[in-house]
Short mmCIF file of N, CA, C and O in Angstrom, two decimals:
data_model
loop_
_atom_site.label_atom_id
_atom_site.label_comp_id
_atom_site.label_asym_id
_atom_site.label_seq_id
_atom_site.Cartn_x
_atom_site.Cartn_y
_atom_site.Cartn_z
N MET A 33 63.36 5.17 -26.00
CA MET A 33 62.30 4.95 -25.43
C MET A 33 62.45 2.87 -25.09
O MET A 33 63.21 2.22 -26.03
N SER A 34 62.06 2.85 -24.27
CA SER A 34 62.52 1.10 -24.22
C SER A 34 61.45 0.60 -24.48
O SER A 34 60.16 2.01 -24.52
N SER A 35 61.23 -0.64 -24.41
CA SER A 35 59.62 -1.11 -25.33
C SER A 35 58.89 -1.50 -23.72
O SER A 35 57.55 -1.17 -24.02
N PHE A 36 59.15 -1.85 -22.40
CA PHE A 36 57.95 -0.97 -21.15
C PHE A 36 57.68 -0.35 -21.52
O PHE A 36 55.98 -0.06 -21.54
N PHE A 37 58.22 1.41 -21.81
CA PHE A 37 56.70 2.26 -21.83
C PHE A 37 55.88 2.57 -23.20
O PHE A 37 55.34 3.47 -23.18
N LYS A 38 56.47 1.90 -23.97
CA LYS A 38 56.14 2.07 -25.39
C LYS A 38 54.80 0.92 -25.24
O LYS A 38 53.51 1.22 -26.26
N GLU A 39 54.45 -0.08 -25.07
CA GLU A 39 53.69 -0.85 -24.94
C GLU A 39 52.14 -0.48 -23.79
O GLU A 39 51.43 -0.77 -23.89
N MET A 40 52.81 1.02 -22.63
CA MET A 40 52.56 0.73 -21.49
C MET A 40 51.71 2.28 -22.29
O MET A 40 52.24 2.67 -22.65
N ARG A 41 49.66 1.98 -21.99
CA ARG A 41 49.10 2.38 -22.04
C ARG A 41 47.87 3.05 -20.98
O ARG A 41 48.11 1.94 -20.36
N ILE A 42 47.53 4.41 -20.47
CA ILE A 42 46.96 4.36 -19.48
C ILE A 42 45.47 4.62 -20.51
O ILE A 42 45.25 5.52 -21.33
N ARG A 43 44.61 4.01 -19.54
CA ARG A 43 43.54 3.73 -19.87
C ARG A 43 42.32 4.38 -18.91
O ARG A 43 42.96 5.54 -18.10
N PRO A 44 41.45 5.16 -19.38
CA PRO A 44 40.23 6.17 -18.81
C PRO A 44 39.89 5.41 -17.05
O PRO A 44 40.16 6.07 -15.80
N VAL A 45 40.07 4.60 -16.89
CA VAL A 45 39.84 3.88 -15.61
C VAL A 45 41.30 4.33 -14.61
O VAL A 45 41.03 4.75 -13.37
N ASP A 46 42.68 4.20 -15.27
CA ASP A 46 43.68 4.78 -14.37
C ASP A 46 43.43 5.94 -14.28
O ASP A 46 43.25 6.69 -13.33
N ILE A 47 42.64 7.09 -14.83
CA ILE A 47 43.58 8.15 -14.88
C ILE A 47 41.51 8.66 -13.57
O ILE A 47 42.15 9.28 -12.93
N ILE A 48 40.53 7.56 -13.52
CA ILE A 48 39.79 8.01 -12.53
C ILE A 48 40.00 7.22 -11.07
O ILE A 48 40.00 8.12 -10.57
N LEU A 49 41.06 6.64 -11.24
CA LEU A 49 41.28 5.58 -9.67
C LEU A 49 42.35 6.93 -9.35
O LEU A 49 42.47 7.39 -8.48
N PHE A 50 42.82 7.81 -9.88
CA PHE A 50 44.12 8.66 -9.84
C PHE A 50 43.59 9.81 -8.90
O PHE A 50 43.58 9.99 -8.28
N ILE A 51 42.27 10.15 -9.38
CA ILE A 51 41.65 11.37 -9.68
C ILE A 51 40.99 10.74 -8.05
O ILE A 51 40.77 11.64 -7.14
N LEU A 52 40.69 10.16 -8.13
CA LEU A 52 39.49 9.48 -6.86
C LEU A 52 41.02 9.46 -5.48
O LEU A 52 40.27 9.88 -4.58
N PHE A 53 41.76 8.82 -5.76
CA PHE A 53 43.03 8.47 -4.71
C PHE A 53 42.97 10.58 -4.18
O PHE A 53 43.66 10.68 -3.30
N ALA A 54 43.70 11.09 -5.56
CA ALA A 54 44.13 12.69 -4.87
C ALA A 54 43.18 13.54 -3.89
O ALA A 54 43.39 13.90 -3.75
N ALA A 55 41.49 12.88 -4.77
CA ALA A 55 40.40 13.64 -4.28
C ALA A 55 41.01 13.40 -2.29
O ALA A 55 40.29 13.71 -1.81
N ALA A 56 40.67 11.60 -2.57
CA ALA A 56 40.43 11.11 -1.21
C ALA A 56 41.77 11.71 0.06
O ALA A 56 41.45 12.32 1.39
N ALA A 57 42.77 11.99 -0.75
CA ALA A 57 44.16 12.40 -0.27
C ALA A 57 44.03 14.04 0.54
O ALA A 57 44.40 14.80 1.44
N CYS A 58 43.67 14.28 -0.14
CA CYS A 58 43.09 16.14 0.10
C CYS A 58 42.17 16.26 0.95
O CYS A 58 42.11 16.97 1.97
N ILE A 59 41.26 15.67 0.81
CA ILE A 59 40.29 15.83 1.78
C ILE A 59 40.55 15.29 2.64
O ILE A 59 40.29 16.31 4.20
N SER A 60 41.26 14.13 3.00
CA SER A 60 41.95 13.57 4.84
C SER A 60 42.86 15.03 5.19
O SER A 60 42.75 15.13 5.79
N VAL A 61 43.32 15.72 4.50
CA VAL A 61 44.43 16.44 4.77
C VAL A 61 43.64 18.08 5.45
O VAL A 61 43.94 18.47 6.40
N TYR A 62 42.61 18.19 4.39
CA TYR A 62 41.94 19.29 4.96
C TYR A 62 41.29 18.81 6.46
O TYR A 62 41.25 19.72 7.35
N THR A 63 40.56 18.05 6.50
CA THR A 63 39.70 18.40 7.68
C THR A 63 40.45 17.30 8.79
O THR A 63 40.33 17.90 9.69
N ILE A 64 42.55 17.23 8.28
CA ILE A 64 42.57 16.58 9.77
C ILE A 64 42.97 18.76 9.82
O ILE A 64 43.59 18.88 11.46
N ARG A 65 43.12 18.93 9.46
CA ARG A 65 43.80 20.44 9.39
C ARG A 65 43.30 21.68 9.97
O ARG A 65 43.14 22.28 10.94
N GLN A 66 41.95 21.42 9.92
CA GLN A 66 40.44 22.17 10.28
C GLN A 66 39.48 21.43 11.47
O GLN A 66 39.12 22.40 11.91
N LYS A 67 40.00 20.41 11.37
CA LYS A 67 39.24 20.17 12.86
C LYS A 67 39.54 20.40 14.74
O LYS A 67 40.98 20.39 14.57
N ARG A 68 38.63 21.58 14.56
CA ARG A 68 38.54 22.08 15.68
C ARG A 68 37.48 21.85 16.88
O ARG A 68 36.56 22.54 16.36
N THR A 69 38.00 21.35 18.01
CA THR A 69 36.24 21.20 19.21
C THR A 69 36.80 21.79 20.28
O THR A 69 35.53 21.86 20.84
N GLY A 70 37.27 23.32 19.79
CA GLY A 70 36.91 23.97 20.90
C GLY A 70 38.65 25.37 20.61
O GLY A 70 38.68 25.56 19.62
N ASP A 71 38.10 26.39 21.65
CA ASP A 71 39.06 27.48 21.47
C ASP A 71 40.36 27.07 21.71
O ASP A 71 40.81 26.42 22.52
N ALA A 72 41.36 27.64 20.91
CA ALA A 72 43.08 27.57 21.42
C ALA A 72 43.12 28.36 22.54
O ALA A 72 43.19 29.34 22.90
N ARG A 73 44.24 27.11 23.35
CA ARG A 73 44.54 28.08 24.50
C ARG A 73 46.46 27.89 24.68
O ARG A 73 46.92 26.39 23.79
N LEU A 74 47.29 28.60 25.27
CA LEU A 74 48.02 28.06 25.46
C LEU A 74 48.62 27.38 26.79
O LEU A 74 48.12 28.37 27.87
N VAL A 75 49.84 26.47 27.13
CA VAL A 75 50.19 26.05 27.55
C VAL A 75 51.70 26.34 28.13
O VAL A 75 51.87 26.10 27.23
N ILE A 76 51.86 26.84 29.07
CA ILE A 76 53.47 26.99 29.72
C ILE A 76 53.55 26.25 31.18
O ILE A 76 52.84 26.43 31.79
N ASP A 77 54.09 24.93 30.72
CA ASP A 77 54.88 24.23 32.15
C ASP A 77 56.10 24.41 31.95
O ASP A 77 56.92 25.06 31.53
N GLY A 78 56.79 25.07 33.10
CA GLY A 78 58.09 25.47 34.36
C GLY A 78 57.89 24.69 35.57
O GLY A 78 57.06 24.42 35.60
N PRO A 79 59.11 25.39 35.66
CA PRO A 79 59.36 24.67 37.67
C PRO A 79 58.67 24.81 38.64
O PRO A 79 58.39 24.22 39.32
N GLU A 80 58.03 25.96 38.29
CA GLU A 80 56.84 26.43 39.45
C GLU A 80 55.57 25.87 39.66
O GLU A 80 54.63 26.43 39.76
N GLY A 81 55.26 25.24 38.13
CA GLY A 81 53.88 25.06 37.92
C GLY A 81 53.01 24.88 36.14
O GLY A 81 54.36 25.25 35.19
N ARG A 82 51.77 24.87 35.52
CA ARG A 82 51.50 25.10 34.94
C ARG A 82 50.85 25.92 34.66
O ARG A 82 49.83 26.56 35.80
N TYR A 83 50.42 26.66 33.40
CA TYR A 83 49.36 27.94 32.87
C TYR A 83 48.98 28.17 32.31
O TYR A 83 49.50 27.13 30.86
N LEU A 84 47.80 28.52 31.86
CA LEU A 84 47.37 28.43 30.71
C LEU A 84 46.26 29.70 30.42
O LEU A 84 46.18 30.64 31.09
N TYR A 85 46.74 29.92 29.57
CA TYR A 85 46.01 31.24 28.77
C TYR A 85 45.42 31.15 27.10
O TYR A 85 45.96 30.81 26.90
N ASP A 86 44.26 31.73 27.55
CA ASP A 86 43.70 32.59 25.47
C ASP A 86 44.68 32.61 24.80
O ASP A 86 44.85 34.07 25.32
N MET A 87 44.50 32.00 23.74
CA MET A 87 45.12 32.91 22.56
C MET A 87 44.55 33.64 21.83
O MET A 87 45.46 34.43 20.98
N HIS A 88 43.52 33.49 22.35
CA HIS A 88 42.98 35.84 21.34
C HIS A 88 43.42 37.08 21.74
O HIS A 88 42.73 38.01 21.49
N VAL A 89 43.77 36.30 23.49
CA VAL A 89 43.95 37.90 23.92
C VAL A 89 45.65 37.69 23.77
O VAL A 89 46.05 37.42 24.84
N ASN A 90 45.91 39.53 23.69
CA ASN A 90 47.30 39.44 23.09
C ASN A 90 47.82 40.50 24.64
O ASN A 90 47.15 40.99 25.51
N ARG A 91 48.71 39.58 25.06
CA ARG A 91 49.23 40.01 26.37
C ARG A 91 50.93 39.58 26.65
O ARG A 91 51.97 38.59 25.76
N GLU A 92 51.56 39.64 27.32
CA GLU A 92 52.66 39.55 27.68
C GLU A 92 53.17 38.60 28.76
O GLU A 92 52.47 39.13 30.12
N ILE A 93 53.85 37.78 29.45
CA ILE A 93 53.72 37.07 30.12
C ILE A 93 55.17 36.78 31.01
O ILE A 93 56.58 36.30 29.51
N ALA A 94 55.86 36.83 32.31
CA ALA A 94 57.29 37.01 32.61
C ALA A 94 56.70 35.43 33.43
O ALA A 94 55.58 35.39 34.11
N VAL A 95 57.52 34.08 33.09
CA VAL A 95 57.43 32.44 33.57
C VAL A 95 59.11 32.77 34.01
O VAL A 95 59.59 32.66 33.33
N PRO A 96 58.82 32.53 35.87
CA PRO A 96 60.04 31.82 36.03
C PRO A 96 60.23 31.01 36.28
O PRO A 96 59.76 29.96 35.55
N GLY A 97 61.49 30.35 35.77
CA GLY A 97 62.46 29.47 35.20
C GLY A 97 64.25 29.41 36.20
O GLY A 97 63.86 29.73 37.33
N MET A 98 64.76 28.48 35.97
CA MET A 98 65.57 28.28 37.22
C MET A 98 66.54 28.80 36.52
O MET A 98 67.28 28.46 37.54
N ILE A 99 67.14 29.71 35.72
CA ILE A 99 67.98 30.41 36.12
C ILE A 99 67.62 31.44 35.37
O ILE A 99 68.52 32.91 35.35
N GLY A 100 66.16 32.04 35.30
CA GLY A 100 65.77 33.85 35.31
C GLY A 100 64.48 33.65 34.80
O GLY A 100 63.76 32.15 34.45
N ASN A 101 63.49 34.78 34.62
CA ASN A 101 62.17 34.66 33.87
C ASN A 101 62.30 34.66 32.28
O ASN A 101 63.20 35.44 31.76
N SER A 102 61.94 34.00 32.01
CA SER A 102 61.77 34.24 30.54
C SER A 102 60.39 34.71 29.89
O SER A 102 58.94 34.69 30.91
N ILE A 103 60.29 36.04 28.94
CA ILE A 103 59.33 36.21 28.68
C ILE A 103 58.77 36.10 27.31
O ILE A 103 59.24 35.81 26.32
N ILE A 104 57.02 35.45 27.71
CA ILE A 104 56.41 35.19 26.55
C ILE A 104 55.02 35.52 25.89
O ILE A 104 54.61 36.59 27.03
N VAL A 105 55.38 36.02 25.13
CA VAL A 105 54.24 37.26 23.85
C VAL A 105 53.82 36.25 23.55
O VAL A 105 53.44 35.45 22.35
N ILE A 106 52.00 36.96 23.32
CA ILE A 106 50.96 36.15 22.85
C ILE A 106 50.27 37.63 21.79
O ILE A 106 50.13 38.42 22.89
N GLN A 107 50.25 37.23 20.65
CA GLN A 107 49.92 38.16 19.81
C GLN A 107 49.27 38.09 18.24
O GLN A 107 50.00 37.34 17.75
N ASN A 108 48.14 38.23 18.24
CA ASN A 108 47.05 37.84 17.29
C ASN A 108 47.59 36.42 16.46
O ASN A 108 47.46 36.66 16.52
N GLY A 109 46.98 35.90 17.88
CA GLY A 109 46.96 34.35 18.12
C GLY A 109 48.30 33.81 17.95
O GLY A 109 48.08 32.26 17.74
N LYS A 110 48.85 34.07 18.28
CA LYS A 110 50.35 33.47 17.84
C LYS A 110 50.90 33.60 19.33
O LYS A 110 51.26 34.65 20.34
N ALA A 111 51.80 32.59 19.59
CA ALA A 111 53.03 32.43 20.86
C ALA A 111 54.03 32.62 20.86
O ALA A 111 54.62 31.82 19.56
N ARG A 112 54.92 32.78 20.85
CA ARG A 112 56.52 33.00 21.05
C ARG A 112 57.49 33.48 22.38
O ARG A 112 56.69 34.14 23.43
N PHE A 113 58.33 32.90 22.27
CA PHE A 113 59.74 33.01 23.52
C PHE A 113 60.01 34.50 22.79
O PHE A 113 60.49 35.04 22.28
N LYS A 114 60.49 36.05 23.50
CA LYS A 114 60.20 37.49 23.81
C LYS A 114 62.45 37.38 23.72
O LYS A 114 62.78 38.23 23.60
N ASP A 115 62.40 36.71 24.78
CA ASP A 115 63.51 36.22 25.48
C ASP A 115 63.48 35.70 26.37
O ASP A 115 62.40 35.20 27.32
N SER A 116 64.56 35.10 27.22
CA SER A 116 64.83 34.49 28.11
C SER A 116 66.27 34.17 28.21
O SER A 116 67.19 35.01 27.42
N PRO A 117 66.27 33.64 29.33
CA PRO A 117 68.50 34.34 29.97
C PRO A 117 69.10 33.22 29.45
O PRO A 117 70.12 32.81 30.29
N CYS A 118 68.99 31.80 28.40
CA CYS A 118 69.49 30.92 28.61
C CYS A 118 70.67 31.59 27.23
O CYS A 118 70.97 32.65 26.97
N PRO A 119 71.43 31.04 27.76
CA PRO A 119 72.76 31.66 26.51
C PRO A 119 72.73 31.09 25.22
O PRO A 119 72.83 32.23 24.29
N GLY A 120 72.01 29.90 24.67
CA GLY A 120 72.29 30.07 23.20
C GLY A 120 70.90 31.09 22.68
O GLY A 120 70.95 31.29 21.85
N LYS A 121 70.07 31.40 23.77
CA LYS A 121 68.54 31.89 22.43
C LYS A 121 67.93 30.94 22.16
O LYS A 121 66.60 32.40 20.75
N THR A 122 67.92 29.99 21.96
CA THR A 122 67.33 29.07 20.52
C THR A 122 66.27 29.34 20.45
O THR A 122 65.12 29.61 19.11
N CYS A 123 65.51 29.73 21.70
CA CYS A 123 63.59 29.94 21.59
C CYS A 123 63.44 31.26 21.10
O CYS A 123 62.29 31.08 20.99
N VAL A 124 64.47 32.09 21.45
CA VAL A 124 64.00 33.04 20.74
C VAL A 124 63.83 33.03 19.93
O VAL A 124 62.76 33.76 18.79
N GLN A 125 64.42 32.34 18.74
CA GLN A 125 64.69 32.50 17.33
C GLN A 125 63.92 31.42 16.61
O GLN A 125 63.21 31.92 15.65
N CYS A 126 63.21 30.48 17.60
CA CYS A 126 62.60 30.30 17.12
C CYS A 126 60.91 30.78 16.26
O CYS A 126 60.42 31.71 16.85
N ALA A 127 60.09 30.14 15.58
CA ALA A 127 59.15 30.36 14.64
C ALA A 127 58.03 30.99 15.57
O ALA A 127 57.71 29.87 16.43
N PRO A 128 56.88 32.34 15.89
CA PRO A 128 55.80 31.84 16.42
C PRO A 128 54.71 31.25 16.16
O PRO A 128 54.96 29.81 15.01
N ILE A 129 53.64 29.56 17.03
CA ILE A 129 53.79 28.82 17.42
C ILE A 129 51.85 29.76 17.11
O ILE A 129 52.33 30.36 18.18
N SER A 130 51.10 28.74 16.67
CA SER A 130 49.63 29.25 16.51
C SER A 130 48.63 28.04 16.25
O SER A 130 47.76 28.31 16.18
N HIS A 131 48.99 26.76 16.12
CA HIS A 131 48.47 25.33 15.79
C HIS A 131 48.40 24.70 16.91
O HIS A 131 49.42 24.28 17.41
N ASN A 132 47.35 23.36 16.67
CA ASN A 132 47.01 22.51 17.84
C ASN A 132 48.51 21.60 17.74
O ASN A 132 49.02 21.72 16.75
N HIS A 133 48.98 21.36 18.64
CA HIS A 133 50.13 20.33 19.04
C HIS A 133 51.52 21.26 18.65
O HIS A 133 52.64 20.62 19.06
N GLU A 134 51.60 22.89 18.17
CA GLU A 134 53.15 23.01 18.14
C GLU A 134 53.17 23.41 19.41
O GLU A 134 53.03 23.77 20.47
N TRP A 135 55.16 23.78 19.47
CA TRP A 135 55.78 23.68 21.05
C TRP A 135 57.18 24.70 21.17
O TRP A 135 57.31 24.44 19.05
N ILE A 136 57.36 24.95 21.71
CA ILE A 136 58.48 25.60 21.68
C ILE A 136 59.51 25.57 23.64
O ILE A 136 58.63 25.45 23.98
N ALA A 137 60.54 24.71 23.61
CA ALA A 137 60.78 25.13 24.57
C ALA A 137 62.31 25.55 24.66
O ALA A 137 62.96 25.42 24.02
N CYS A 138 62.66 26.20 25.92
CA CYS A 138 64.18 26.46 26.77
C CYS A 138 63.75 26.16 27.51
O CYS A 138 64.18 25.32 28.60
N MET A 139 65.12 24.46 27.09
CA MET A 139 65.74 24.19 27.74
C MET A 139 66.64 24.07 29.06
O MET A 139 66.00 23.74 30.65
N PRO A 140 67.25 25.16 29.08
CA PRO A 140 68.40 25.52 29.79
C PRO A 140 67.35 26.50 31.13
O PRO A 140 67.87 26.20 32.24
N ASN A 141 66.13 27.20 30.70
CA ASN A 141 65.75 27.56 32.12
C ASN A 141 64.12 26.73 31.77
O ASN A 141 63.45 27.04 32.94
N GLN A 142 64.45 25.22 31.88
CA GLN A 142 63.14 24.57 32.26
C GLN A 142 61.61 24.93 31.50
O GLN A 142 60.97 24.74 32.43
N ILE A 143 61.53 25.78 30.44
CA ILE A 143 59.69 26.23 30.53
C ILE A 143 59.95 25.30 28.68
O ILE A 143 60.51 25.73 27.88
N PHE A 144 58.60 24.93 28.83
CA PHE A 144 57.89 24.84 28.09
C PHE A 144 56.86 25.35 27.41
O PHE A 144 55.93 25.26 27.93
N ILE A 145 56.13 25.00 26.11
CA ILE A 145 55.05 25.93 25.95
C ILE A 145 54.47 25.33 25.05
O ILE A 145 55.13 24.48 23.83
N ARG A 146 53.03 25.68 24.68
CA ARG A 146 52.58 23.96 23.57
C ARG A 146 51.01 25.23 23.03
O ARG A 146 50.21 25.46 24.19
N ILE A 147 50.78 24.94 21.95
CA ILE A 147 49.05 24.78 21.74
C ILE A 147 47.95 23.81 21.61
O ILE A 147 48.78 22.72 21.53
N GLU A 148 47.19 23.78 22.44
CA GLU A 148 46.26 22.80 23.04
C GLU A 148 44.63 23.45 22.42
O GLU A 148 44.45 24.20 22.55
N GLN A 149 44.02 22.64 22.37
CA GLN A 149 42.80 22.49 21.33
C GLN A 149 42.11 22.95 22.84
O GLN A 149 41.46 21.74 23.41
N GLU A 150 40.89 23.37 23.50
CA GLU A 150 40.13 23.03 24.12
C GLU A 150 39.53 22.22 24.35
O GLU A 150 38.03 22.36 23.27
N GLU A 151 38.70 21.64 24.84
CA GLU A 151 37.44 19.80 24.54
C GLU A 151 36.23 20.41 25.12
O GLU A 151 36.34 21.43 25.90
N GLN A 152 36.00 20.12 24.08
CA GLN A 152 34.59 20.77 23.90
C GLN A 152 33.34 19.46 24.19
O GLN A 152 33.31 19.00 23.57
N PRO A 153 32.48 19.35 24.95
CA PRO A 153 31.61 18.61 25.47
C PRO A 153 30.86 18.27 23.98
O PRO A 153 30.17 19.44 23.36
N GLU A 154 30.33 17.43 23.19
CA GLU A 154 29.16 17.08 22.04
C GLU A 154 28.55 17.76 22.52
O GLU A 154 27.46 17.19 22.97
N HIS A 155 27.35 17.36 21.37
CA HIS A 155 25.76 17.98 21.21
C HIS A 155 24.80 16.40 22.35
O HIS A 155 25.51 16.14 21.41
N GLY A 156 24.73 17.11 23.04
CA GLY A 156 23.70 16.09 23.69
C GLY A 156 24.62 15.48 24.68
O GLY A 156 23.34 14.68 25.69
N ALA A 157 25.55 16.12 25.10
CA ALA A 157 26.57 15.39 26.43
C ALA A 157 27.07 16.38 27.55
O ALA A 157 27.89 16.82 27.79
N GLY A 158 25.89 16.57 27.60
CA GLY A 158 25.67 17.95 28.15
C GLY A 158 26.55 18.05 30.38
O GLY A 158 26.43 16.73 31.39
N GLN A 159 26.92 18.69 30.69
CA GLN A 159 27.61 18.45 32.58
C GLN A 159 26.68 18.07 33.20
O GLN A 159 26.99 17.20 34.06
N ASP A 160 24.86 18.47 33.46
CA ASP A 160 24.48 17.93 33.69
C ASP A 160 23.74 16.05 33.55
O ASP A 160 22.61 15.71 34.30
N GLU A 161 23.77 15.67 32.35
CA GLU A 161 23.20 14.40 32.18
C GLU A 161 24.40 13.79 32.70
O GLU A 161 25.06 13.58 32.82
N PRO A 162 23.63 12.33 33.23
CA PRO A 162 24.42 11.46 33.95
C PRO A 162 25.23 10.59 33.10
O PRO A 162 24.80 10.54 31.45
N ASP A 163 26.15 9.87 32.48
CA ASP A 163 26.94 9.34 32.32
C ASP A 163 27.17 8.13 32.90
O ASP A 163 26.87 7.82 33.68
N ILE A 164 27.71 6.53 31.68
CA ILE A 164 28.02 5.67 32.12
C ILE A 164 28.54 5.59 33.39
O ILE A 164 28.04 4.61 34.61
N SER A 165 29.33 6.09 34.46
CA SER A 165 30.46 6.33 34.89
C SER A 165 29.35 6.34 36.19
O SER A 165 29.12 6.62 37.68
N SER A 166 27.75 7.05 36.07
CA SER A 166 26.99 7.61 37.01
C SER A 166 25.93 6.60 37.97
O SER A 166 25.76 6.78 38.83
N PHE A 167 26.17 4.92 37.09
CA PHE A 167 25.84 4.09 37.56
C PHE A 167 26.33 2.77 38.25
O PHE A 167 27.60 2.68 37.96
#
C-alpha cells in the first residue's frame, strides 16, 4: 500500500458527516418521488386535439392520428399504446407509463401521451376567495 492510505484515518466526524449526507440524499429522493398534488391523469395530444383521462378508470381509447387510429389502453393506473398503424411499432413496444412526467410518443402518427398530476389548490386558497389579481 502507498503511504497515503497508511496515513489516512477515518475519524468519528467523517462517519457522522457521511451518515448525514446519505440521510439527506435519501430524504430528498423520497420527497421528490412522493410529492403528489392531485390525482394522475393521462394527457393525449394528437392532430385532432388534446384529450384528458382519469388514470384510475380502466378503458381502451381509439385516437385518430395522421396515418390511422392508435389504440391506447389505461389499465390498473398504467397507460400504454396497444396498437398503432406506424411501421416500426416502437410506441407499442414501450413499457407502460404510470408516474408524473412519463411519456410515450408515436411519431409517424403524431400522437403523444403523458402523465400529469392534476393541480389542486392548497388549504385556504379556495376558488371563491379573492386573490391578488382581484384588486
